[in-house]
PDB file of C-alpha atoms and ligand atoms in Angstrom:
ATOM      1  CA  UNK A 116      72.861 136.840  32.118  1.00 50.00           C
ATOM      2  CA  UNK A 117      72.853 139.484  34.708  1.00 61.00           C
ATOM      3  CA  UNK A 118      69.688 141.047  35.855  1.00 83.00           C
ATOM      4  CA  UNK A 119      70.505 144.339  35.635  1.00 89.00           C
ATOM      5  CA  UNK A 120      67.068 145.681  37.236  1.00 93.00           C
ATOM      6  CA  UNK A 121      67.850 143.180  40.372  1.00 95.00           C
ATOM      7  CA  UNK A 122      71.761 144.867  40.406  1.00 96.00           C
ATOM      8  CA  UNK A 123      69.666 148.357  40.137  1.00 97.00           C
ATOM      9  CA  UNK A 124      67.207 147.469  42.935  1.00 96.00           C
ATOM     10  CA  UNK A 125      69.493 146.113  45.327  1.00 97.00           C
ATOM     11  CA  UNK A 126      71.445 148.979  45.134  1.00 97.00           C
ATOM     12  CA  UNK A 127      68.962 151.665  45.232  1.00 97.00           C
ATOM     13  CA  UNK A 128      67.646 149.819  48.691  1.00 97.00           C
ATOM     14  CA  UNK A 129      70.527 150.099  50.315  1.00 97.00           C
ATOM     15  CA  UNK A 130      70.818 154.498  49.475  1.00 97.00           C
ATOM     16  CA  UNK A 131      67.057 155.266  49.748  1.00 96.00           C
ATOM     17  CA  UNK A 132      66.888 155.444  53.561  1.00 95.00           C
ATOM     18  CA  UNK A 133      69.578 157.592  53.623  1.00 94.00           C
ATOM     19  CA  UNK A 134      67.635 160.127  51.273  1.00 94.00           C
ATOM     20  CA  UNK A 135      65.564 162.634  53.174  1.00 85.00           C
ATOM     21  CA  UNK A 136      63.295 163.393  49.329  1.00 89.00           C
ATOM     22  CA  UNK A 137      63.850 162.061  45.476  1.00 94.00           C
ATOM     23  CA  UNK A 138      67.095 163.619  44.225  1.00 96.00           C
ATOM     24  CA  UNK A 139      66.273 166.098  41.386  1.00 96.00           C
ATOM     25  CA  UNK A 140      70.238 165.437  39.896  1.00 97.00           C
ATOM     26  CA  UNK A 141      72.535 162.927  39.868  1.00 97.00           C
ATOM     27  CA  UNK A 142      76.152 164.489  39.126  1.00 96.00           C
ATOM     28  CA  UNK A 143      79.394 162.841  39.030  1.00 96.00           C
ATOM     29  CA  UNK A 144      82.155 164.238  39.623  1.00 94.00           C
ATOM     30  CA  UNK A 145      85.711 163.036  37.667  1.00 90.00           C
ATOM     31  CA  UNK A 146      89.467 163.635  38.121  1.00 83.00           C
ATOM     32  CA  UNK A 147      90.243 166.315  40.667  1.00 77.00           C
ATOM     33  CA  UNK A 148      86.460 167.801  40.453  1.00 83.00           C
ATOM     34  CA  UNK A 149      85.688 165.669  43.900  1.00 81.00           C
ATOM     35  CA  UNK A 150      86.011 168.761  46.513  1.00 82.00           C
ATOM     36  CA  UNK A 151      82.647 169.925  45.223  1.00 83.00           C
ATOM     37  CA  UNK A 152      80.646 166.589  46.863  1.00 83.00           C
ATOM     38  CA  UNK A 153      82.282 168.086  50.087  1.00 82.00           C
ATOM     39  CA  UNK A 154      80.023 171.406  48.867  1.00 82.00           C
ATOM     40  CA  UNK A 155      76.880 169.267  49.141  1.00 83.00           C
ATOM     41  CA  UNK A 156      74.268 169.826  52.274  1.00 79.00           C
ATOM     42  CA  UNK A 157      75.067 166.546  53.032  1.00 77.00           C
ATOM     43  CA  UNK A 158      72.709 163.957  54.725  1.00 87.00           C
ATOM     44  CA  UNK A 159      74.758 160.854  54.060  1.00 93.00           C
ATOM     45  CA  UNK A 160      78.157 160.003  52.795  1.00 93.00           C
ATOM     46  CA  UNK A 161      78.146 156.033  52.137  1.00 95.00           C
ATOM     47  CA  UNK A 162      81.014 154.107  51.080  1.00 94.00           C
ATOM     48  CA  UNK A 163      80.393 152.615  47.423  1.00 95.00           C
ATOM     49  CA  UNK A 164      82.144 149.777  48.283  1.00 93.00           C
ATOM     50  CA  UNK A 165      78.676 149.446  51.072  1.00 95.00           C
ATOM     51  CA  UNK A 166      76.552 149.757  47.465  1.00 96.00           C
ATOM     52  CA  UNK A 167      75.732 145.869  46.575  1.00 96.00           C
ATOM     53  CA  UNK A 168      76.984 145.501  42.755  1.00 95.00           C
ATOM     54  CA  UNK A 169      78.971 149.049  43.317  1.00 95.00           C
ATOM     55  CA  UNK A 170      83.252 148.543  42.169  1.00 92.00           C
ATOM     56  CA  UNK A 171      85.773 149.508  43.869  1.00 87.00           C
ATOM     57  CA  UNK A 172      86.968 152.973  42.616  1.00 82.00           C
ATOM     58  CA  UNK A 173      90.774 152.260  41.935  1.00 84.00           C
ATOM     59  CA  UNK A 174      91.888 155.021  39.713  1.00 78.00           C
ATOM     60  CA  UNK A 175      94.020 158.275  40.979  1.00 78.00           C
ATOM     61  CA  UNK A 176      91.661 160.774  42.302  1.00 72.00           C
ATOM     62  CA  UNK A 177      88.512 159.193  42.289  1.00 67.00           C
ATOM     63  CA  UNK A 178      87.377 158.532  46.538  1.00 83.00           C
ATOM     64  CA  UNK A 179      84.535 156.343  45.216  1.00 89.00           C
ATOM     65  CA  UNK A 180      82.193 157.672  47.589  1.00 93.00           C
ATOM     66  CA  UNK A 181      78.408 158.222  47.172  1.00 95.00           C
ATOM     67  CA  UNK A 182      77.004 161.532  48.425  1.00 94.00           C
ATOM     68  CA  UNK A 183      73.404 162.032  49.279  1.00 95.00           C
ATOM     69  CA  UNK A 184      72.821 165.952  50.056  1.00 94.00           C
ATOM     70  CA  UNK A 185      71.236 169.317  48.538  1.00 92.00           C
ATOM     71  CA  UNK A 186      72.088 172.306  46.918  1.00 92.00           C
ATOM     72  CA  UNK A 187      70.120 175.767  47.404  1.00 88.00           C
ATOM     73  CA  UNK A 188      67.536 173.206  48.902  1.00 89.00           C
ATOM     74  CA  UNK A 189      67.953 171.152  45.977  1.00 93.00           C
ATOM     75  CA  UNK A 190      68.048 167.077  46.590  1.00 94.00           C
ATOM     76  CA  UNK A 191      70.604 165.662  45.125  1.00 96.00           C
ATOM     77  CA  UNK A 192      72.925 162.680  44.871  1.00 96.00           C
ATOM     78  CA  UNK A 193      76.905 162.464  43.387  1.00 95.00           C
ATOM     79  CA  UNK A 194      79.360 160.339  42.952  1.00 95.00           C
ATOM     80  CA  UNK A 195      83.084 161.514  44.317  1.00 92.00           C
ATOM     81  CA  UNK A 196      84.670 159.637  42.169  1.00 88.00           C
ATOM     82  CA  UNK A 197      83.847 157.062  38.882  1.00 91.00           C
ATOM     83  CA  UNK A 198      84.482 153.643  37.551  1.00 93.00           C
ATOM     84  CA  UNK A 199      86.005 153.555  34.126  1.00 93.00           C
ATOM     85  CA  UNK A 200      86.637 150.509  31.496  1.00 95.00           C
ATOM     86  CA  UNK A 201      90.410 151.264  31.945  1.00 94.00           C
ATOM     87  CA  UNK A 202      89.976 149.676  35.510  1.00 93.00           C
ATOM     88  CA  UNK A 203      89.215 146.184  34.250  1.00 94.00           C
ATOM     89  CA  UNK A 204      85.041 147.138  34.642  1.00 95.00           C
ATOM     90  CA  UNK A 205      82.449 146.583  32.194  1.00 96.00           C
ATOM     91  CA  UNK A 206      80.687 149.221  30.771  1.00 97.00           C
ATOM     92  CA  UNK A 207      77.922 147.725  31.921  1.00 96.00           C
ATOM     93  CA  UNK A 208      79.666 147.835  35.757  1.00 95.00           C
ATOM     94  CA  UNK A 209      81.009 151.537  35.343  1.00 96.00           C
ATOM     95  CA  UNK A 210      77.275 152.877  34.139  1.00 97.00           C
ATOM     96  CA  UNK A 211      75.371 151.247  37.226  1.00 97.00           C
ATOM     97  CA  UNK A 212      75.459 154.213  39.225  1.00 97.00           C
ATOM     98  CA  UNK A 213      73.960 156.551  36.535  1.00 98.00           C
ATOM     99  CA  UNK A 214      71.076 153.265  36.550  1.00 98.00           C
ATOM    100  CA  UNK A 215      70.370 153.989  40.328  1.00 98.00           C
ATOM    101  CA  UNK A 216      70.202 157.604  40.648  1.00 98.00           C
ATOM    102  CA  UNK A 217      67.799 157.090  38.021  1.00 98.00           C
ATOM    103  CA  UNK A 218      65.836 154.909  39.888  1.00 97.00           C
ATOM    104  CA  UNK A 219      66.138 156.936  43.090  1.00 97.00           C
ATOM    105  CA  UNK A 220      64.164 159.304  41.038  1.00 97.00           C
ATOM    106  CA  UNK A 221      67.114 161.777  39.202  1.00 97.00           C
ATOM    107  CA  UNK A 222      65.672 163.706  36.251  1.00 97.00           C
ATOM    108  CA  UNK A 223      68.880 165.370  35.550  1.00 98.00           C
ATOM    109  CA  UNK A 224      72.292 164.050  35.552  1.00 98.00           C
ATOM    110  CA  UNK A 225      75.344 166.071  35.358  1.00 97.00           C
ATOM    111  CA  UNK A 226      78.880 164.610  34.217  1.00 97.00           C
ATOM    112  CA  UNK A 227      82.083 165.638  34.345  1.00 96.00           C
ATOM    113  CA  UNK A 228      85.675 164.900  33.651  1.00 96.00           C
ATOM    114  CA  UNK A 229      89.370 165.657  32.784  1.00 96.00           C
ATOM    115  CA  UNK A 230      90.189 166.085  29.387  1.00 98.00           C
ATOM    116  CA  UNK A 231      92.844 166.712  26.899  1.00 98.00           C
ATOM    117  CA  UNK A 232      92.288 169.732  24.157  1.00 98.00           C
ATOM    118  CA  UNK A 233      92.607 168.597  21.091  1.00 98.00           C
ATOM    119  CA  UNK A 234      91.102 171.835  19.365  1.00 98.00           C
ATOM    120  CA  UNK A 235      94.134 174.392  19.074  1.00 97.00           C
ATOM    121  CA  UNK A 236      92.075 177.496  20.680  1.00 97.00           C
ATOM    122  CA  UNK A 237      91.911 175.394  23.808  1.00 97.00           C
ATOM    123  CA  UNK A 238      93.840 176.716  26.570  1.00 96.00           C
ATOM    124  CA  UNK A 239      94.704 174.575  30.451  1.00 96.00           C
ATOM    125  CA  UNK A 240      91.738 175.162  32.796  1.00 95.00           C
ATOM    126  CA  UNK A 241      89.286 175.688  29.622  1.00 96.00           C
ATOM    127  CA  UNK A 242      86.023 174.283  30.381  1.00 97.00           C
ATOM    128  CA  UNK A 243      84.217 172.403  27.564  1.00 98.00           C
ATOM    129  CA  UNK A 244      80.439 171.912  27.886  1.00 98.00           C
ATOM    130  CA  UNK A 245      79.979 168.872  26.328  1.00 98.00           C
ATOM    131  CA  UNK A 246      78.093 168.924  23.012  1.00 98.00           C
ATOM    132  CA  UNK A 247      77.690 166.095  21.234  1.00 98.00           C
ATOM    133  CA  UNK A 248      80.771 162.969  21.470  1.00 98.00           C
ATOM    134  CA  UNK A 249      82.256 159.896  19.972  1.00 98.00           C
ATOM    135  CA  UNK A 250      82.536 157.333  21.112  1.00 98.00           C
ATOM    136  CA  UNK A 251      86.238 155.287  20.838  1.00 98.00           C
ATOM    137  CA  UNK A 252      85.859 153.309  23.870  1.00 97.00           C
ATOM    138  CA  UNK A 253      85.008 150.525  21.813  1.00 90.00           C
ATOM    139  CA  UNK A 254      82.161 149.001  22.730  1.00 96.00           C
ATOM    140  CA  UNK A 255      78.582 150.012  23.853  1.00 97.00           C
ATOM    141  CA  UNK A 256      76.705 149.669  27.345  1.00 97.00           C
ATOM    142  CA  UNK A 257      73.825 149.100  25.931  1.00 97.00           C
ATOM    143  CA  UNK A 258      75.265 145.573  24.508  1.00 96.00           C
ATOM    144  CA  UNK A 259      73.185 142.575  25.092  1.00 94.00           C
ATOM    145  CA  UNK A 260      69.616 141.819  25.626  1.00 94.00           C
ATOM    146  CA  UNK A 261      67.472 145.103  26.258  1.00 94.00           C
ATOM    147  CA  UNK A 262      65.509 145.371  28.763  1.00 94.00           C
ATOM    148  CA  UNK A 263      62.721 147.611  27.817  1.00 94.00           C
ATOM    149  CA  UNK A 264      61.788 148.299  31.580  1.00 95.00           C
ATOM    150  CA  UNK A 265      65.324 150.970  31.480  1.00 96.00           C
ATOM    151  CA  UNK A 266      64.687 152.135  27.983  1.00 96.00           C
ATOM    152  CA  UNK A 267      64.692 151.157  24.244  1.00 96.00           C
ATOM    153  CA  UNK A 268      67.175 148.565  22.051  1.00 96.00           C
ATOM    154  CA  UNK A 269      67.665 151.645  19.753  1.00 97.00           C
ATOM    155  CA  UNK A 270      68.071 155.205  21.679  1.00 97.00           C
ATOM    156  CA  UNK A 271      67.660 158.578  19.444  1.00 97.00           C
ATOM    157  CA  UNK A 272      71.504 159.791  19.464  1.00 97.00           C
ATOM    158  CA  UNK A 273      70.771 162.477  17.587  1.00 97.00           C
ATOM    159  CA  UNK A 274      71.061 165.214  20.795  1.00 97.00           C
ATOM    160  CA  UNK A 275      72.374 163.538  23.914  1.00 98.00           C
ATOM    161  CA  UNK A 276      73.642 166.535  25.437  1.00 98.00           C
ATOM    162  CA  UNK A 277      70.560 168.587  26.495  1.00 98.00           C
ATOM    163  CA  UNK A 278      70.874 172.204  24.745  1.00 97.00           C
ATOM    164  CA  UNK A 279      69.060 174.232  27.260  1.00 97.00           C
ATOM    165  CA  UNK A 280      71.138 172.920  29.740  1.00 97.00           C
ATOM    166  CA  UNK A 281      73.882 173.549  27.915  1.00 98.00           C
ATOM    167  CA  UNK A 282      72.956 176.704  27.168  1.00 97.00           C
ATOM    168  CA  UNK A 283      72.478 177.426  30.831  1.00 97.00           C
ATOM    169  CA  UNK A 284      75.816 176.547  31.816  1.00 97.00           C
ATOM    170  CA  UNK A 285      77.643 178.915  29.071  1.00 98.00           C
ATOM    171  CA  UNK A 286      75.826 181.505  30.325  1.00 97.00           C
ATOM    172  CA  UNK A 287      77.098 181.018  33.879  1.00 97.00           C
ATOM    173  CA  UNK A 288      80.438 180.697  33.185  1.00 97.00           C
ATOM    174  CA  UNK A 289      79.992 184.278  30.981  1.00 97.00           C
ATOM    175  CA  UNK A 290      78.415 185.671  34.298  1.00 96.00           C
ATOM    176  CA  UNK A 291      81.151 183.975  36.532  1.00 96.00           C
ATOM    177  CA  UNK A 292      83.431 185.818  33.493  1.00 95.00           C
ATOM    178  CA  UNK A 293      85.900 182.570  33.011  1.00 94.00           C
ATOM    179  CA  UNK A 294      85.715 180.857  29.530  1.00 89.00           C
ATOM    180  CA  UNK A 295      83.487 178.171  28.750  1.00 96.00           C
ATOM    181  CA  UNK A 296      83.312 177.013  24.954  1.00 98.00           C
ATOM    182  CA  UNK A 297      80.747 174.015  23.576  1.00 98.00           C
ATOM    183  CA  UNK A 298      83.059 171.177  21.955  1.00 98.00           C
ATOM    184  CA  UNK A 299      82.948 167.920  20.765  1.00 98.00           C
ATOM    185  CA  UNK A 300      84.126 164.698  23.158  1.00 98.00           C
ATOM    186  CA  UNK A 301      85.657 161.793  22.338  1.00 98.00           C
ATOM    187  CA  UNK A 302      85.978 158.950  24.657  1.00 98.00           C
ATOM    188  CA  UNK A 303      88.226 156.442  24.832  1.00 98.00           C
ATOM    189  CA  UNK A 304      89.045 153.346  26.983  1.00 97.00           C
ATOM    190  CA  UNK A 305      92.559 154.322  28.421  1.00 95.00           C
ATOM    191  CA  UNK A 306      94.290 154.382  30.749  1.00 97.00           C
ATOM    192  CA  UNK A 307      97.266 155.389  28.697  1.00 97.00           C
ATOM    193  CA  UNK A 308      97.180 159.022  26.966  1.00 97.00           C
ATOM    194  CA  UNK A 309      97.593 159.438  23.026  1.00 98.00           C
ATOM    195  CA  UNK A 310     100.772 159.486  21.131  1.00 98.00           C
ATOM    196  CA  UNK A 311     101.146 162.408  18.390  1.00 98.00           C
ATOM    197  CA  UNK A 312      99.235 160.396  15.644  1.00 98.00           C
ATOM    198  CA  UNK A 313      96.173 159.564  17.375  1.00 98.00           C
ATOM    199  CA  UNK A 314      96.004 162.865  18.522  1.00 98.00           C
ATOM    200  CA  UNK A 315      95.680 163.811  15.340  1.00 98.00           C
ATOM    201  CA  UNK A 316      93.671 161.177  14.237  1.00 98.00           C
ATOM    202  CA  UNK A 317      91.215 162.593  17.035  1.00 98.00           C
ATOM    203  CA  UNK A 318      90.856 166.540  15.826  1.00 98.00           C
ATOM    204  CA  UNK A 319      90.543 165.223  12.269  1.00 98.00           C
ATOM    205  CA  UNK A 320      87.470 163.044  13.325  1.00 98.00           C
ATOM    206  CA  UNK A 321      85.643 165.958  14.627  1.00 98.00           C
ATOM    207  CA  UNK A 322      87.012 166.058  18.520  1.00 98.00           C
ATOM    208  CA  UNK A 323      87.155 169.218  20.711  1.00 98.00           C
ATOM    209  CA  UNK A 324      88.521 167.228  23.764  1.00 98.00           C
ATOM    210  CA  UNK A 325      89.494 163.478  24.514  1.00 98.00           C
ATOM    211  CA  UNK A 326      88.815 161.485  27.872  1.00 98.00           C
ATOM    212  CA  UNK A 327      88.987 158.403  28.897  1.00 97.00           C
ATOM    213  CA  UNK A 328      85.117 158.680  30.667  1.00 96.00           C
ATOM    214  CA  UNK A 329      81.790 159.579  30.235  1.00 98.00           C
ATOM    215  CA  UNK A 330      80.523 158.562  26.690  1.00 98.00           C
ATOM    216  CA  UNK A 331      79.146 155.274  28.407  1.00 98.00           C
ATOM    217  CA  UNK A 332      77.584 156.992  31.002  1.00 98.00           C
ATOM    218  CA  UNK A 333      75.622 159.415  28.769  1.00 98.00           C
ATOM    219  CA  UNK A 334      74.631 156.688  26.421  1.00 98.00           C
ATOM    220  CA  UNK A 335      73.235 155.288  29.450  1.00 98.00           C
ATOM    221  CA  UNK A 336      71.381 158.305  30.691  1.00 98.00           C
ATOM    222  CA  UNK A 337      70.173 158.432  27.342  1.00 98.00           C
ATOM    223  CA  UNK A 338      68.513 155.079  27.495  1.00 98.00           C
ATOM    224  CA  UNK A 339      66.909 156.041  30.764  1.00 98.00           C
ATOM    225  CA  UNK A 340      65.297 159.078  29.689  1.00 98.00           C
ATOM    226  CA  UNK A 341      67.808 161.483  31.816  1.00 98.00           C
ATOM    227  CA  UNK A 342      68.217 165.393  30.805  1.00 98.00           C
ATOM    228  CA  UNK A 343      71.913 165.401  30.194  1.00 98.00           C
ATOM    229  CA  UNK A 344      74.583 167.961  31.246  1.00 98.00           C
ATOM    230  CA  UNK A 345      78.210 167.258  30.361  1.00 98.00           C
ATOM    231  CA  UNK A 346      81.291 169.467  32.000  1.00 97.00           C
ATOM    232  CA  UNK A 347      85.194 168.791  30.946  1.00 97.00           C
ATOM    233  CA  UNK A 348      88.101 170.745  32.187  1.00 97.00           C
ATOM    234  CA  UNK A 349      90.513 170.697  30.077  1.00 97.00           C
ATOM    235  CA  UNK A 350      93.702 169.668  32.023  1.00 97.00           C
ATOM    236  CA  UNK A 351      96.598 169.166  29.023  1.00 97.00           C
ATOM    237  CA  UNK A 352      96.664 170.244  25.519  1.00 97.00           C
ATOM    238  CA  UNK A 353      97.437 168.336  22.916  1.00 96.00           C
ATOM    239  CA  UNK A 354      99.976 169.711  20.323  1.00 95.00           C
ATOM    240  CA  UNK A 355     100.281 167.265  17.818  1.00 95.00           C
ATOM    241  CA  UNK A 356     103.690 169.029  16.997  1.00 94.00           C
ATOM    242  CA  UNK A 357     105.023 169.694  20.015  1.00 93.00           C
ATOM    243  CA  UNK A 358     103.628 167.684  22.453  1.00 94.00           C
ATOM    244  CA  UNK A 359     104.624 167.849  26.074  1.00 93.00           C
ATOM    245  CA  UNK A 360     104.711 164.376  28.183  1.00 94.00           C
ATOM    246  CA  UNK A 361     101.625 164.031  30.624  1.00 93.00           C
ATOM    247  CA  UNK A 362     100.768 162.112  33.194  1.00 93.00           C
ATOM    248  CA  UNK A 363      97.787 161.213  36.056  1.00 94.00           C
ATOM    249  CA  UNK A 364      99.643 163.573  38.627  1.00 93.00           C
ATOM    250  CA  UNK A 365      99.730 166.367  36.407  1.00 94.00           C
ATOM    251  CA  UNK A 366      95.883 166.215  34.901  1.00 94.00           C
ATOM    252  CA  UNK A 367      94.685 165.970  38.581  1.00 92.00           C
ATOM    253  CA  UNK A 368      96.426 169.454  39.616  1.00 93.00           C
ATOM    254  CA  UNK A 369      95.650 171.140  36.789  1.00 93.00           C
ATOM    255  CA  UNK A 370      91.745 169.815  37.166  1.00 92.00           C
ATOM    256  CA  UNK A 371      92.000 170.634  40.858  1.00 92.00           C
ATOM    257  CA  UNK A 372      92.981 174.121  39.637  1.00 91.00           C
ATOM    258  CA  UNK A 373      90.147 174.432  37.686  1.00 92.00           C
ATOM    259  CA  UNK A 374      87.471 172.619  40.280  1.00 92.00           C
ATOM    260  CA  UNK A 375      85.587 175.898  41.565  1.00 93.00           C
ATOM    261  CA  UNK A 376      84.783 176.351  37.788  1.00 95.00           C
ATOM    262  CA  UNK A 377      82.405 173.556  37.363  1.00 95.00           C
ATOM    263  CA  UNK A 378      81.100 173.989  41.395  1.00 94.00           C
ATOM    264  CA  UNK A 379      80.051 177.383  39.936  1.00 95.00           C
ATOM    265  CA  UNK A 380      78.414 175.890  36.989  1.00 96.00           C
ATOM    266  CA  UNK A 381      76.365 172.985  38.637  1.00 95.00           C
ATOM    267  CA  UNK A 382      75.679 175.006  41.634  1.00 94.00           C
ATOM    268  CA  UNK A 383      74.207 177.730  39.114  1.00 95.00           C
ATOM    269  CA  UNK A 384      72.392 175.100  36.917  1.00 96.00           C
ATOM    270  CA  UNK A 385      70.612 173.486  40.260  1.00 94.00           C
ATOM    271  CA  UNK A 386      69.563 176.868  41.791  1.00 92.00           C
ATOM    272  CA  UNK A 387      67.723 177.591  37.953  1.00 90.00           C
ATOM    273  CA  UNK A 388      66.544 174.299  37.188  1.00 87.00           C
ATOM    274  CA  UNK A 389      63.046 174.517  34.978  1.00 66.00           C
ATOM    275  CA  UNK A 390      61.255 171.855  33.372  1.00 53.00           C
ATOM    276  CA  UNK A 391      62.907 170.617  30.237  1.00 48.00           C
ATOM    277  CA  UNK A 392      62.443 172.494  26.685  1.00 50.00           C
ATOM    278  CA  UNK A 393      64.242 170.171  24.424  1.00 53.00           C
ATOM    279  CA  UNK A 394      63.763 170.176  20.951  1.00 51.00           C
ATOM    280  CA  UNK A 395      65.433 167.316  18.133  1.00 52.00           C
ATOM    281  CA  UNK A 396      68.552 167.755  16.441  1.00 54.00           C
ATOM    282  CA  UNK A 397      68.688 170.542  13.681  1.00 55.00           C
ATOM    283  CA  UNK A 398      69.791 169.027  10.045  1.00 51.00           C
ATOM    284  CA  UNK A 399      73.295 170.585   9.516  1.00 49.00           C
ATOM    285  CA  UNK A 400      73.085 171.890  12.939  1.00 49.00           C
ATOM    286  CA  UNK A 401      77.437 172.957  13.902  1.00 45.00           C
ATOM    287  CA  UNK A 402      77.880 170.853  17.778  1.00 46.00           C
ATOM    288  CA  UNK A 403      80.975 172.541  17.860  1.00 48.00           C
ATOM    289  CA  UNK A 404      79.230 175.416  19.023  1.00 46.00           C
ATOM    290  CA  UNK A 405      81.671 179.104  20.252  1.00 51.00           C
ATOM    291  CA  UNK A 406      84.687 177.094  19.204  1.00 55.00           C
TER     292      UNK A 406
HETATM  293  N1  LIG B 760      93.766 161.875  26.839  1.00 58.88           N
HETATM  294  C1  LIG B 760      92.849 161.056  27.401  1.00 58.88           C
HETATM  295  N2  LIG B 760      92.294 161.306  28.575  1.00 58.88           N
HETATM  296  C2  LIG B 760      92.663 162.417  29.223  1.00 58.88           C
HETATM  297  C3  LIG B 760      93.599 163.309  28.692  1.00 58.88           C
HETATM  298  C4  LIG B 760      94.189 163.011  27.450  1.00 58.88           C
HETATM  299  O1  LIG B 760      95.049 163.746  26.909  1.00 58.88           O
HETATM  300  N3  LIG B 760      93.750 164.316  29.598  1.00 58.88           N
HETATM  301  C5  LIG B 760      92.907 164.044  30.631  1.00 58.88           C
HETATM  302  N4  LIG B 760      92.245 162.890  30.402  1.00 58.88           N
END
């Protein structure tokens, strides 16, 4: 078995020195959202493939790069880039960085990705703040024996997505006067994009947006105690119907179109980060929030 807390460790040593203070926030940053870790104060930009236990980022878009820096005086670290399942990784393997910025001392960690829109009032360039998701990607990080040193064998689901945060970034993007609608994720492993019926299958289940990320990572975050934001641009819609062919080269432009969105909206949530006010789950409470 591995020791995950050894993996964490070892990895951790190797940033730390590089770190001028504890980072507040850990973000990280998905498909063609990566020009905002060039935004960063930076103090050190280290190669994760320097990070013992760190893969190789392989997918399109993704420098796999970690970034220790500030924002509005802020410490904080990000990663340019992710690991997904579709890459050959464990979930395990793809959630290790969420593990270490934890244990660098992150409070907060911010996620965010390309998705699809699966909810018809979703337009290219929409950007979802993450609500609640599902998870598709068929299995679990948390598989195996716990370790109760990085958080319980059962983790409280019931609000993953910290509202206030959440909140927060709506608010922004009203300010910043570009949309910004709350919506249910659903993650899947990938890498190749839905046909018509499991598109459909996906907005009958209760999804908002689809992406083939950050479900593991939260569930890790979760585990570890971390205030969670999550940010998805919406890069392709999915029309059931009439559905137009995608591909990797298209999603990245049309999430590098929408990049300065989510720079506003982490940028904003750093500057105005209080101490957290969370509060459990409402019964019957609607995730699906403005949509
Ligand atoms: N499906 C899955 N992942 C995605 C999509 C999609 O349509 N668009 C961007 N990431």
């Amino acid at each position: 078995m591995h020791s995950w807390i050894q993996h964490i460790d070892e990895a951790a040593a190797v940033i730390r020195p590089h770190l001028s203070g504890a980072p507040k926030v850990g973000i990280i940053l998905g498909t063609g959202l990566a020009t905002f870790a060039d935004q960063l104060e930076p103090q050190a930009v280290l190669d994760c493939a320097d990070i013992p236990h760190f893969p190789r980022a392989t997918a399109l878009g993704h420098r796999g790069r970690f970034v220790c820096g500030s924002v509005s005086g802020t410490p904080v670290v990000a990663m340019d880039g992710r690991f997904h399942a579709y890459e050959g990784y464990s979930l395990q393997q793809t959630t290790l960085p969420v593990r270490v910025m934890k244990a660098l001392g992150a409070e907060v960690m911010i996620v965010s990705n390309a998705s699809g829109g699966l909810n018809p009032k979703l337009a290219e360039g929409d950007v979802v703040v993450i609500a609640d998701h599902i998870n598709l990607l068929s299995s679990n990080p948390l598989t195996g024996i716990n370790d109760d040193r990085l958080g319980p064998q059962f983790p409280d689901m019931s609000r993953p997505y910290d509202r206030a945060l959440g909140e927060q970034a709506l608010e922004i993007a009203r300010r910043e006067n570009f949309t910004a609608v709350a919506g249910v994720y659903v993650g899947v492993c990938g890498p190749c994009y839905e046909t018509r019926a499991e598109y459909r299958f996906l907005r009958a289940i209760g999804g908002d947006v689809v992406g083939m990320s950050t479900v593991a990572e939260v569930i890790v975050a979760v585990h570890a105690g971390l205030r969670v934001l999550g940010l998805s641009v919406v890069t392709n819609v999915c029309r059931p119907d009439a559905l137009a062919p995608t591909d990797g080269q298209r999603v990245l432009r049309a999430a590098q179109a929408a990049e300065s969105k989510i720079g506003r909206i982490v940028r904003g949530i750093v500057a105005e980060l209080d101490p957290p006010a969370e509060s459990p789950a409402q019964p019957g409470e609607r995730t699906t929030g403005a949509l």
